[in-house]
CSV table of C-alpha atoms in Angstrom, one decimal:
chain,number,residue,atom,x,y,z
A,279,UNK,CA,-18.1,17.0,-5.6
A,280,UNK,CA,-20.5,14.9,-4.3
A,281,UNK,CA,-20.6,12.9,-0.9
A,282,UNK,CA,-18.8,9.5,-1.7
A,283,UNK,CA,-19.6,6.4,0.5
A,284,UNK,CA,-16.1,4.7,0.8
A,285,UNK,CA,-15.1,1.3,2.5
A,286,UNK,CA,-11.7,0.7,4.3
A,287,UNK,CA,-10.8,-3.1,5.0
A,288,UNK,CA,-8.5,-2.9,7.6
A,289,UNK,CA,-7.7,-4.9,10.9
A,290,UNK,CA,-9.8,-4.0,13.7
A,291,UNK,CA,-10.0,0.1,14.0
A,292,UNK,CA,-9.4,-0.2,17.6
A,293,UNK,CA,-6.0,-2.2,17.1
A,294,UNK,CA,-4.8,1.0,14.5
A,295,UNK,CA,-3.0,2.8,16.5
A,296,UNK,CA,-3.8,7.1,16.1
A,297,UNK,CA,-1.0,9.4,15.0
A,298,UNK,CA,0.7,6.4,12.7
A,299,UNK,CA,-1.8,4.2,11.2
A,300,UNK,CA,-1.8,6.0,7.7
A,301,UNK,CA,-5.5,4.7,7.4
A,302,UNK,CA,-6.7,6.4,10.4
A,303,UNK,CA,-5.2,9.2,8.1
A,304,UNK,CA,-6.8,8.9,5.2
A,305,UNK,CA,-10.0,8.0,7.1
A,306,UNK,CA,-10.2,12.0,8.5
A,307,UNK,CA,-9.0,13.5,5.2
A,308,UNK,CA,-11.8,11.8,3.4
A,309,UNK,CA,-14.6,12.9,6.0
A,310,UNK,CA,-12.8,16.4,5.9
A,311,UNK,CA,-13.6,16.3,1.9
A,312,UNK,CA,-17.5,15.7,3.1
A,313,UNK,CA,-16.9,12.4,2.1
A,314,UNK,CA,-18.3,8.7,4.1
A,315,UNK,CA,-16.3,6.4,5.6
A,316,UNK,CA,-17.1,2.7,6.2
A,317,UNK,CA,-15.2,0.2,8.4
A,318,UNK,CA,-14.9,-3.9,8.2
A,319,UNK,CA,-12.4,-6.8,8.3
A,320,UNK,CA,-11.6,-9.8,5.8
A,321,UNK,CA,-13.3,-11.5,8.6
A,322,UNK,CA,-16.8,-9.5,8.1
A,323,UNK,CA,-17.6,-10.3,4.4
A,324,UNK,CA,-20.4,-12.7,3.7
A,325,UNK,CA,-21.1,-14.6,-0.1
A,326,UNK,CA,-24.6,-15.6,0.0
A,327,UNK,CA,-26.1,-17.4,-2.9
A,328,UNK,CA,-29.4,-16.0,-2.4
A,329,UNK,CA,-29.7,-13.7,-5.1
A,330,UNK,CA,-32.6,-12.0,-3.7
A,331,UNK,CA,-30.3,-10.9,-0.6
A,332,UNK,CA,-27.3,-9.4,-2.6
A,333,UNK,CA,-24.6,-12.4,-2.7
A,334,UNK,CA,-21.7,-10.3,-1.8
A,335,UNK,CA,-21.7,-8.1,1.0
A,336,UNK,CA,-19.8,-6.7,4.4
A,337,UNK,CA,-20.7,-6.2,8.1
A,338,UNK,CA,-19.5,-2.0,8.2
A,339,UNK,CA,-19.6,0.2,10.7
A,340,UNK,CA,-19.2,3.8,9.7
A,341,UNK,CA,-16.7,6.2,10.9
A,342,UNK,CA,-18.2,9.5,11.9
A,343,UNK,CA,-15.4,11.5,13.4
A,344,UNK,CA,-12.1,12.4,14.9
A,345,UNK,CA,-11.3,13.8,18.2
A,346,UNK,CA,-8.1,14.7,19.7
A,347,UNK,CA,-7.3,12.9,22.3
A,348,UNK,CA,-3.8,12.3,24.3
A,349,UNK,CA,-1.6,9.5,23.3
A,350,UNK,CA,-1.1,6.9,26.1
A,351,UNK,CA,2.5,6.6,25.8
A,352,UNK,CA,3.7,9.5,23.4
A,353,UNK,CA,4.0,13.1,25.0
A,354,UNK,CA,1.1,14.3,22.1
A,355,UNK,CA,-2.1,14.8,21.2
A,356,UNK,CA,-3.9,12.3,18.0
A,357,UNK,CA,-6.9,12.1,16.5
A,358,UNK,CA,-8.5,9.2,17.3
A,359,UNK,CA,-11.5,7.8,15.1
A,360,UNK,CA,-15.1,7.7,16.8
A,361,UNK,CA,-17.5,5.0,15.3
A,362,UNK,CA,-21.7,5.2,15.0
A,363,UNK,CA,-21.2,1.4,16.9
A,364,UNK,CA,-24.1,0.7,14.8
A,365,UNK,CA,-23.8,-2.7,12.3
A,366,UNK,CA,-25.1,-2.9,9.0
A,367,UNK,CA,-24.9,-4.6,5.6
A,368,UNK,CA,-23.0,-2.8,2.4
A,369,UNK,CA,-23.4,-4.5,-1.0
A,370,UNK,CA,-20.2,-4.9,-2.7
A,371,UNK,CA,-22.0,-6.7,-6.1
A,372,UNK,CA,-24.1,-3.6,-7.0
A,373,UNK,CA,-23.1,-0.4,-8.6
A,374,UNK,CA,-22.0,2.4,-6.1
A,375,UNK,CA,-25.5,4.3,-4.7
A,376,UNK,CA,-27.2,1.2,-5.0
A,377,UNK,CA,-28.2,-1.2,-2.0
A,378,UNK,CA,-29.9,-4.2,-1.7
A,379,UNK,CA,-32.5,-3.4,0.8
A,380,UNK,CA,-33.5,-2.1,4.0
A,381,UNK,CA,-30.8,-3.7,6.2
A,382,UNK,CA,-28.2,-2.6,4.3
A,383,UNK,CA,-26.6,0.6,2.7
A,384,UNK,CA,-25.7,1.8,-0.6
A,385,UNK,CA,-22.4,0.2,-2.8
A,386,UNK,CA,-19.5,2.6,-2.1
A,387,UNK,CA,-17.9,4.2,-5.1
A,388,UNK,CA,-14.5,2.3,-3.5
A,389,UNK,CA,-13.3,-0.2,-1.5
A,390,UNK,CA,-9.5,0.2,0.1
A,391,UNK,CA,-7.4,-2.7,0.9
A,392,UNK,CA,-5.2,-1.6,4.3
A,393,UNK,CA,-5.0,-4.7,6.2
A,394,UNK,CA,-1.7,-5.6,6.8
A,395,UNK,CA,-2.1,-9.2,6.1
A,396,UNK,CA,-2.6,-9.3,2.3
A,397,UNK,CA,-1.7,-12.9,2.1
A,398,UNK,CA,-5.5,-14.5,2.5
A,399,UNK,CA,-6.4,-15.4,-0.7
A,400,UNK,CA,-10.3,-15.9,-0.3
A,401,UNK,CA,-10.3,-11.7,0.5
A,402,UNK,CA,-8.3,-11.0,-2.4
A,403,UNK,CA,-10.6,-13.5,-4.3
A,404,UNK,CA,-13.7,-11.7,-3.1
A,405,UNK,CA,-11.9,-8.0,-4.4
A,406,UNK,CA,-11.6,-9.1,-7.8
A,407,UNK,CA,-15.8,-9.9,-7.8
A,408,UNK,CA,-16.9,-6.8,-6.6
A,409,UNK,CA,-19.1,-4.8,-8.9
A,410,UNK,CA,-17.1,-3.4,-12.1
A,411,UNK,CA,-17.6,0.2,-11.2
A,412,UNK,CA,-16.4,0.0,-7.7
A,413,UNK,CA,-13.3,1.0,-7.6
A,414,UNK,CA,-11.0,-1.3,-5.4
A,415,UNK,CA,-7.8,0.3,-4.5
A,416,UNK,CA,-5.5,-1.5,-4.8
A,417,UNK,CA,-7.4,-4.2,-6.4
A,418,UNK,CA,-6.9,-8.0,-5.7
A,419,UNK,CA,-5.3,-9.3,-8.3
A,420,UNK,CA,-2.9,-6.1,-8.3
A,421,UNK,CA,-1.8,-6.7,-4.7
A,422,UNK,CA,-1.1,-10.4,-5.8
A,423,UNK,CA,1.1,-9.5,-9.0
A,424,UNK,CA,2.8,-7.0,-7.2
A,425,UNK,CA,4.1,-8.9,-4.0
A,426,UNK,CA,6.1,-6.2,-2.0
A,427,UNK,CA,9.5,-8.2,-2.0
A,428,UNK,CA,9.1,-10.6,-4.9
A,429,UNK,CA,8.4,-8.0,-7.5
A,430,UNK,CA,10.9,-5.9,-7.0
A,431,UNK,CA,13.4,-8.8,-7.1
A,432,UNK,CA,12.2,-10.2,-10.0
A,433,UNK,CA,11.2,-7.1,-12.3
A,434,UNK,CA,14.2,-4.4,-11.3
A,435,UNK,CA,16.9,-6.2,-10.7
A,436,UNK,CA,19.1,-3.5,-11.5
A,437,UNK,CA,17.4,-1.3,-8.9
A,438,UNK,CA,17.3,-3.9,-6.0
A,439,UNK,CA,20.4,-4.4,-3.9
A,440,UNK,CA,22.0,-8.2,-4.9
A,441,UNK,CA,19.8,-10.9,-4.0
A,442,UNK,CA,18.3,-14.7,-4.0
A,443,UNK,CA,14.3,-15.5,-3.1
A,444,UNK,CA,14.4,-19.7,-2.0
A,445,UNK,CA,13.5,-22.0,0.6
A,446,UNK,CA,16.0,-23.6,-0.1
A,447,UNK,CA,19.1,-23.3,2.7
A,448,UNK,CA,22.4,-24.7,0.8
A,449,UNK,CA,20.8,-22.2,-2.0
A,450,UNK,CA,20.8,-19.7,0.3
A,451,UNK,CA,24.4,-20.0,2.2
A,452,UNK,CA,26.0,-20.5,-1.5
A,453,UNK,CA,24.6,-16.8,-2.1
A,454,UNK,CA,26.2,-15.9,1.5
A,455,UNK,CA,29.2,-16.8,0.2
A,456,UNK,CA,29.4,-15.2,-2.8
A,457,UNK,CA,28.7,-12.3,-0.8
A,458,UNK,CA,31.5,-12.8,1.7
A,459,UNK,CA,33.7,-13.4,-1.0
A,460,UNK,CA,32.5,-9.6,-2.3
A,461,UNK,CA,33.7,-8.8,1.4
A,462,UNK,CA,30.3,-8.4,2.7
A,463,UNK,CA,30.1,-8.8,6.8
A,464,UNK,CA,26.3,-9.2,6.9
A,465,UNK,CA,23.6,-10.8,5.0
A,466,UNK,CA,19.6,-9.7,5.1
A,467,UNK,CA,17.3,-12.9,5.6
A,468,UNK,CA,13.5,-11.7,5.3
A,469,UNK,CA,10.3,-13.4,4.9
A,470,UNK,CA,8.4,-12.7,1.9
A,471,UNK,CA,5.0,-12.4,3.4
A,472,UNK,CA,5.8,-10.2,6.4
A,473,UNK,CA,5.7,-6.6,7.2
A,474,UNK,CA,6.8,-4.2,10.0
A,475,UNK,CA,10.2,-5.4,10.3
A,476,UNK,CA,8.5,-8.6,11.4
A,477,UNK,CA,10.7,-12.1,10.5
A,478,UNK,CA,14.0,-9.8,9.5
A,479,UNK,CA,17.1,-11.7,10.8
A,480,UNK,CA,20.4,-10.2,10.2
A,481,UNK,CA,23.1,-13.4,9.7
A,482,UNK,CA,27.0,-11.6,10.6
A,483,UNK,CA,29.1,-13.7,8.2
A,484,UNK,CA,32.4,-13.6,10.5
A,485,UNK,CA,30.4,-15.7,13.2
A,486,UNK,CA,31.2,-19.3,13.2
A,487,UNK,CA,28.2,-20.9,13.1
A,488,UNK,CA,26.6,-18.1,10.5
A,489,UNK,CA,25.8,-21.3,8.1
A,490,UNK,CA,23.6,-23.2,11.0
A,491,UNK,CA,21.8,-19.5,11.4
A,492,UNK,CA,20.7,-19.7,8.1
A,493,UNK,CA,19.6,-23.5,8.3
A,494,UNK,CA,17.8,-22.4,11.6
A,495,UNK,CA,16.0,-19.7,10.3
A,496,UNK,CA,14.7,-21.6,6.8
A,497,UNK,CA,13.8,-24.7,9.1
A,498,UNK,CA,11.9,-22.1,11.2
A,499,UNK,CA,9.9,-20.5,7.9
A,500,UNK,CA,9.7,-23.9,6.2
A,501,UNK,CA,7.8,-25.3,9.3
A,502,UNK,CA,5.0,-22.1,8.7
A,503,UNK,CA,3.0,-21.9,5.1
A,504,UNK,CA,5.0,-19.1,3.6
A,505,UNK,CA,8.6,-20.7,3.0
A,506,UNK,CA,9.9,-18.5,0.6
A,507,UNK,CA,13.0,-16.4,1.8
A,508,UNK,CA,14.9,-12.9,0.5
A,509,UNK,CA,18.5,-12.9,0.9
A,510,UNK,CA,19.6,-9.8,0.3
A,511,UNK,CA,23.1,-8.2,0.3
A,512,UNK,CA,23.1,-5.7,3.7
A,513,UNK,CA,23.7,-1.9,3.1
A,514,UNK,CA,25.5,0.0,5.2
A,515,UNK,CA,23.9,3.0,4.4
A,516,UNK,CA,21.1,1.7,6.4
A,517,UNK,CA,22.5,3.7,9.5
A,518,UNK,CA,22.0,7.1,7.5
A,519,UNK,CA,18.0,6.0,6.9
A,520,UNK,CA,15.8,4.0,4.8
A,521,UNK,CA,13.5,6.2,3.2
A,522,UNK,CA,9.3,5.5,2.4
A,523,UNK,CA,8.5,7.9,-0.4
A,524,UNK,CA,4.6,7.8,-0.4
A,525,UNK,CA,2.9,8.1,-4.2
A,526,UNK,CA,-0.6,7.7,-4.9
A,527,UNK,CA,-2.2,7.7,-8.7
A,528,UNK,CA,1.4,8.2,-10.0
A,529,UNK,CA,2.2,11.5,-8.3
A,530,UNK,CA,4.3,11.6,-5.3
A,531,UNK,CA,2.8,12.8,-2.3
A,532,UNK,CA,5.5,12.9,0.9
A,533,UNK,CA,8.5,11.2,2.2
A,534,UNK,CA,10.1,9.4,5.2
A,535,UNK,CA,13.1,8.6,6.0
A,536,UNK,CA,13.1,6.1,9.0
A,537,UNK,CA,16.4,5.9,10.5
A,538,UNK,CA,17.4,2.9,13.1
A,539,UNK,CA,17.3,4.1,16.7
A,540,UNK,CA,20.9,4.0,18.6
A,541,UNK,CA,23.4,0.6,17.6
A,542,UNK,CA,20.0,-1.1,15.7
A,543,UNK,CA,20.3,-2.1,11.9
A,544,UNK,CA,16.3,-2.0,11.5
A,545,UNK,CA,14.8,1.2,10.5
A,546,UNK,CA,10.8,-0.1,10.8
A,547,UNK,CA,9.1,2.7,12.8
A,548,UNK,CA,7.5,-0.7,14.2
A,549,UNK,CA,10.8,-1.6,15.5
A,550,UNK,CA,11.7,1.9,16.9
A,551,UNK,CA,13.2,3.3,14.1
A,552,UNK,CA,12.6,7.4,14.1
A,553,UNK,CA,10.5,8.5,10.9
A,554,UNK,CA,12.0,12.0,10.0
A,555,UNK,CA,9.8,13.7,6.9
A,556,UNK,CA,12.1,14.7,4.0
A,557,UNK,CA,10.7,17.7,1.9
A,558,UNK,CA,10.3,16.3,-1.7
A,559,UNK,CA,12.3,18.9,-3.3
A,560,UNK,CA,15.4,17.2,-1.0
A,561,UNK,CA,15.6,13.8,-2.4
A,562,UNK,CA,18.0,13.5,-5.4
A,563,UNK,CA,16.8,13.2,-9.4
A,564,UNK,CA,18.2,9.9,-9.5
A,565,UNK,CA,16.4,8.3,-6.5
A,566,UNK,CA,13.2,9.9,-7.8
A,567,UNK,CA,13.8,8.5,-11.2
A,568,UNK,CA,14.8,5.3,-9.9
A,569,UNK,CA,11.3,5.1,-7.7
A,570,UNK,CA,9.6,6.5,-11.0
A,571,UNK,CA,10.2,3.5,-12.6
A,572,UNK,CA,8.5,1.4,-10.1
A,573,UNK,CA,5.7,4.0,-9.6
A,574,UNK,CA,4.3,3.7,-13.5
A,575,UNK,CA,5.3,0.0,-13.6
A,576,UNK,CA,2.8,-0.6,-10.5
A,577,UNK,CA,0.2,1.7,-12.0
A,578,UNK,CA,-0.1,-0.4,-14.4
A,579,UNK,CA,-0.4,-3.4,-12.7
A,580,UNK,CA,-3.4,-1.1,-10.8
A,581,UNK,CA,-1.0,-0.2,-7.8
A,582,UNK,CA,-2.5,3.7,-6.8
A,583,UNK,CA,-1.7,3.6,-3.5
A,584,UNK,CA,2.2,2.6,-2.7
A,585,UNK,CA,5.4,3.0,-0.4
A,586,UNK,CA,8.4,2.7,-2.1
A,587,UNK,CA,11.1,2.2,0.4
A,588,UNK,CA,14.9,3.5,-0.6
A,589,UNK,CA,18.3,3.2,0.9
A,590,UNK,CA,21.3,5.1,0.0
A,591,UNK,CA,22.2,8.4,-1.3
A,592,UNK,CA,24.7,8.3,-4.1
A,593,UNK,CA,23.6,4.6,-5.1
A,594,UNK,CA,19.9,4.4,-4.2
A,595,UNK,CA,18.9,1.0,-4.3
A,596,UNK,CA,14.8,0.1,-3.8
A,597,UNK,CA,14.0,-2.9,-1.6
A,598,UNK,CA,10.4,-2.4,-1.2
A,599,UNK,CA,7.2,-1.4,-2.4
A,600,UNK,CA,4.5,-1.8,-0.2
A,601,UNK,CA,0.7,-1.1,-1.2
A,602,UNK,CA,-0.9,-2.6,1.6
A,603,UNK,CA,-0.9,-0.3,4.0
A,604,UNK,CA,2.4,1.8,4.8
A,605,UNK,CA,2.9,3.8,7.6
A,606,UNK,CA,4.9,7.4,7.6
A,607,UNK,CA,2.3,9.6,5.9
A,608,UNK,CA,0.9,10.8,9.2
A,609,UNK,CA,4.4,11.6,10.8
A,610,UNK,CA,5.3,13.4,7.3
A,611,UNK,CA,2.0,15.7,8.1
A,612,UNK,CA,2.8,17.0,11.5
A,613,UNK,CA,6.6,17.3,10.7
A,614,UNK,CA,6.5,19.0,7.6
A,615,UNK,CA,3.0,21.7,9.1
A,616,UNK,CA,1.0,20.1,6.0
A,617,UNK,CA,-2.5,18.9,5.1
A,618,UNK,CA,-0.1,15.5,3.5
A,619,UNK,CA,-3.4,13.2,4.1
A,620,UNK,CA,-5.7,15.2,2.5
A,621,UNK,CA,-3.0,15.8,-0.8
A,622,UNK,CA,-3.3,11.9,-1.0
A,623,UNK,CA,-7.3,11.9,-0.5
A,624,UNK,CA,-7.5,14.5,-3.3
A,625,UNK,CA,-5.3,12.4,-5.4
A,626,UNK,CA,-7.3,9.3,-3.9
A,627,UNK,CA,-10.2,10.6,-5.3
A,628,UNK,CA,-8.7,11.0,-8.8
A,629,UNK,CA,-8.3,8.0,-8.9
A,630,UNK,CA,-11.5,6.7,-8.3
A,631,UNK,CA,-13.1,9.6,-10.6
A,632,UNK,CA,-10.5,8.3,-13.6
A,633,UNK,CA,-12.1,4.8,-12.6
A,634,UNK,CA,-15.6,5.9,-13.0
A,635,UNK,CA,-15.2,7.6,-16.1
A,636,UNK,CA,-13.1,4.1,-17.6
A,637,UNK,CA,-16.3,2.2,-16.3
A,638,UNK,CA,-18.9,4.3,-17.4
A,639,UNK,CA,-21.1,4.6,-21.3
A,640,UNK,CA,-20.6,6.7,-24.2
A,641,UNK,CA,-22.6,9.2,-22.7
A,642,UNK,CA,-20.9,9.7,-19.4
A,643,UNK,CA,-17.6,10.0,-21.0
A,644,UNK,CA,-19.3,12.5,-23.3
A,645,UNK,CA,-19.8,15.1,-20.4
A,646,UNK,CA,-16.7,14.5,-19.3
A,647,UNK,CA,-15.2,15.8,-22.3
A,648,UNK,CA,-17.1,18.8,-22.0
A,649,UNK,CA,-16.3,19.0,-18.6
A,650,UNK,CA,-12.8,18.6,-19.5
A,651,UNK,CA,-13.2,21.4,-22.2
A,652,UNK,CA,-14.9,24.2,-19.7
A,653,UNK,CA,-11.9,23.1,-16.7
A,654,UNK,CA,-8.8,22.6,-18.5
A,655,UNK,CA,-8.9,24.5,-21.7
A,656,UNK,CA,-5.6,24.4,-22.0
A,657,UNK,CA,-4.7,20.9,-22.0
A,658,UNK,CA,-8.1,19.5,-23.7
A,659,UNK,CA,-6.6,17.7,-26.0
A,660,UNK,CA,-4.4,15.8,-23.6
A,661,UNK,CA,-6.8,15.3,-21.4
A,662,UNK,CA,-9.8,14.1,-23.2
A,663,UNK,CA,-7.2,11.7,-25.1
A,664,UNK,CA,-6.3,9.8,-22.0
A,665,UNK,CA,-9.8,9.8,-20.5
A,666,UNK,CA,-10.9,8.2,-24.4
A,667,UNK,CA,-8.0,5.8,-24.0
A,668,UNK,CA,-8.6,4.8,-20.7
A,669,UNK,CA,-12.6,3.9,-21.5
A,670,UNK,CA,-11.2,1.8,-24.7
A,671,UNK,CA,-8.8,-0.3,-22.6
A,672,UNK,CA,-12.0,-0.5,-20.2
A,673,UNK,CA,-14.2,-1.4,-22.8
A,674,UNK,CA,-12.5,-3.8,-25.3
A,675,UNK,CA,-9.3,-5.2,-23.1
């Protein structure tokens, strides 16, 4: 295939942290592939009316290698990115190959969302203008249908553990005390725009002020601009793990189970959980046909690139799908002595090859069918049906 330009949004490269950051990841698998990588922030993109300038572009920075390099706290060795330092331009409102001018270079064939923070709505605005045929993954308005807590409350209830989203606190405790009632000992309070393990409170429901905690903690999240709360029923099974199985463009790619670190009840690796990889042939049919369901739901919504986090064995129960940008893929890699990043940049690139074909002319998808016929001979028929599909959806939806 040929050399790709593609663009990462992410929080500052030097604040990702080498060995975890599942971008920093997928950065080296995709210059591995001979593809390039580009760099910025919400906080670089620039809307100029001046149509003679290119009205939507970024300040990028390209990533040209990775060299190993010791951690500074962990007993190991991590690649670590290396950037040209050098500034310039990419236009995001031309088609991919194209630029704008001498100061600035060629429209990347995609654009990744990984910052953590996928709450600004001006960035997310500016990802659903981009050019048609850049594929944006995951795309803005597909991050904002799919909010990691909300939607899996509202959508799969019967997959979620028991639960209430509010800002309201005598909302809240009257849910607590259903659950006590149920002879529940612990309640889950988390803030619906927050990752990491960041803003998880755990309320123990035989304290005696356990109702004033809650009031506490809403006052606290109603003083800030993201109110809303998830109450949600605690799972014991929390000590044996809760488990980030990685899919991207509907396949699934790896797994993590993060499991809390000594008498703790939070399993974020950001909070010192331990992320142990789990072989995917290990994790039971119905887990996997539970996280299915989420999987093709969020592929429709344009959700490639997801976690779906799990807990418990017998009765699996999802309480999370994050496609922002997850963290585990990196650990599953050097535990399980596989290329895992560069599985998820081949199916990465899939994705963005289905996206081209959807957004191409008659023509285009006409070599792809014969392309199609001289590949796959066996499954021609199945194949050039979806990729027809697909530009028909495209084309008349």
């Amino acid at each position: 295939m040929m050399q790709k330009n593609v663009l990462f949004i992410t929080d500052p490269i030097d604040s990702l942290e080498p060995g975890h950051d599942t971008s920093l990841g997928l950065m080296e698998a995709a210059i591995k592939h001979g593809d390039r990588v580009f760099v910025t922030t919400p906080k670089d993109f620039v809307i100029n009316s001046d149509s003679h300038v290119g009205n939507i572009y970024a300040a990028v920075r390209e990533v040209t290698s990775f060299v190993k390099q010791q951690h500074p706290t962990k007993n190991k060795r991590v690649s670590a990115p290396v950037t040209n330092g050098t500034v310039v331009n990419m236009t995001l409102n031309y088609p991919p190959g194209s630029s704008a001018g001498k100061n600035s270079i060629a429209a990347p064939v995609a654009v990744l969302q990984r910052q953590d923070d996928r709450s600004d709505w001006s960035t997310q605005q500016i990802a659903t203008r981009l050019h048609p045929k850049i594929c944006v993954l995951n795309g803005g308005e597909a991050t904002l249908s799919t909010e990691d807590k909300i939607a899996i409350v509202t959508d799969f209830p019967d997959l979620c553990p028991p639960s209430m989203i509010t800002a309201n606190a005598d909302k809240l405790i009257g849910f607590a005390e259903h659950m006590k009632y149920e002879g529940d000992q612990k309640l889950v309070l988390k803030a619906t725009q927050s990752y990491g393990g960041n803003d998880v409170k755990i309320i123990q429901l035989t304290d005696v002020n356990w109702q004033q905690q809650i009031r506490d903690y809403t006052q606290e999240k109603n003083a800030t601009k993201r109110p809303m709360i998830v109450a949600q029923k605690f799972l014991s099974d929390v000590k044996n793990g809760d488990m980030r199985i990685f899919y991207i463009n509907g396949k699934p790619i790896a797994a993590v189970n993060r499991v809390p670190s000594h008498e703790e009840t939070l399993a974020n690796m950001a909070q010192g959980g331990i992320g142990i990889a789990v072989p995917l042939r290990n994790i039971s049919p119905t887990t996997m046909a539970a996280v299915h369901q989420v999987v093709d739901w969020g592929k429709r919504q344009g959700i490639v690139i997801v976690g779906i986090d799990v807990i418990g064995q017998d009765r699996p129960y999802i309480t999370e799908l994050n496609p922002g940008s997850p963290t585990g893929l990196i650990e599953a890699q050097e535990q399980l002595g596989q290329d895992v990043c560069s599985e998820a940049w081949v199916a990465i690139k899939e994705a963005i090859h289905e996206h081209q074909i959807a957004h191409g002319n008659l023509l285009s998808l006409h070599w792809q069918f014969i392309s199609e016929l001289f590949q796959h001979p066996g499954s021609y028929l199945a194949n050039v049906t979806a990729l027809a599909q697909r530009w028909l959806i495209t084309r008349f939806s």
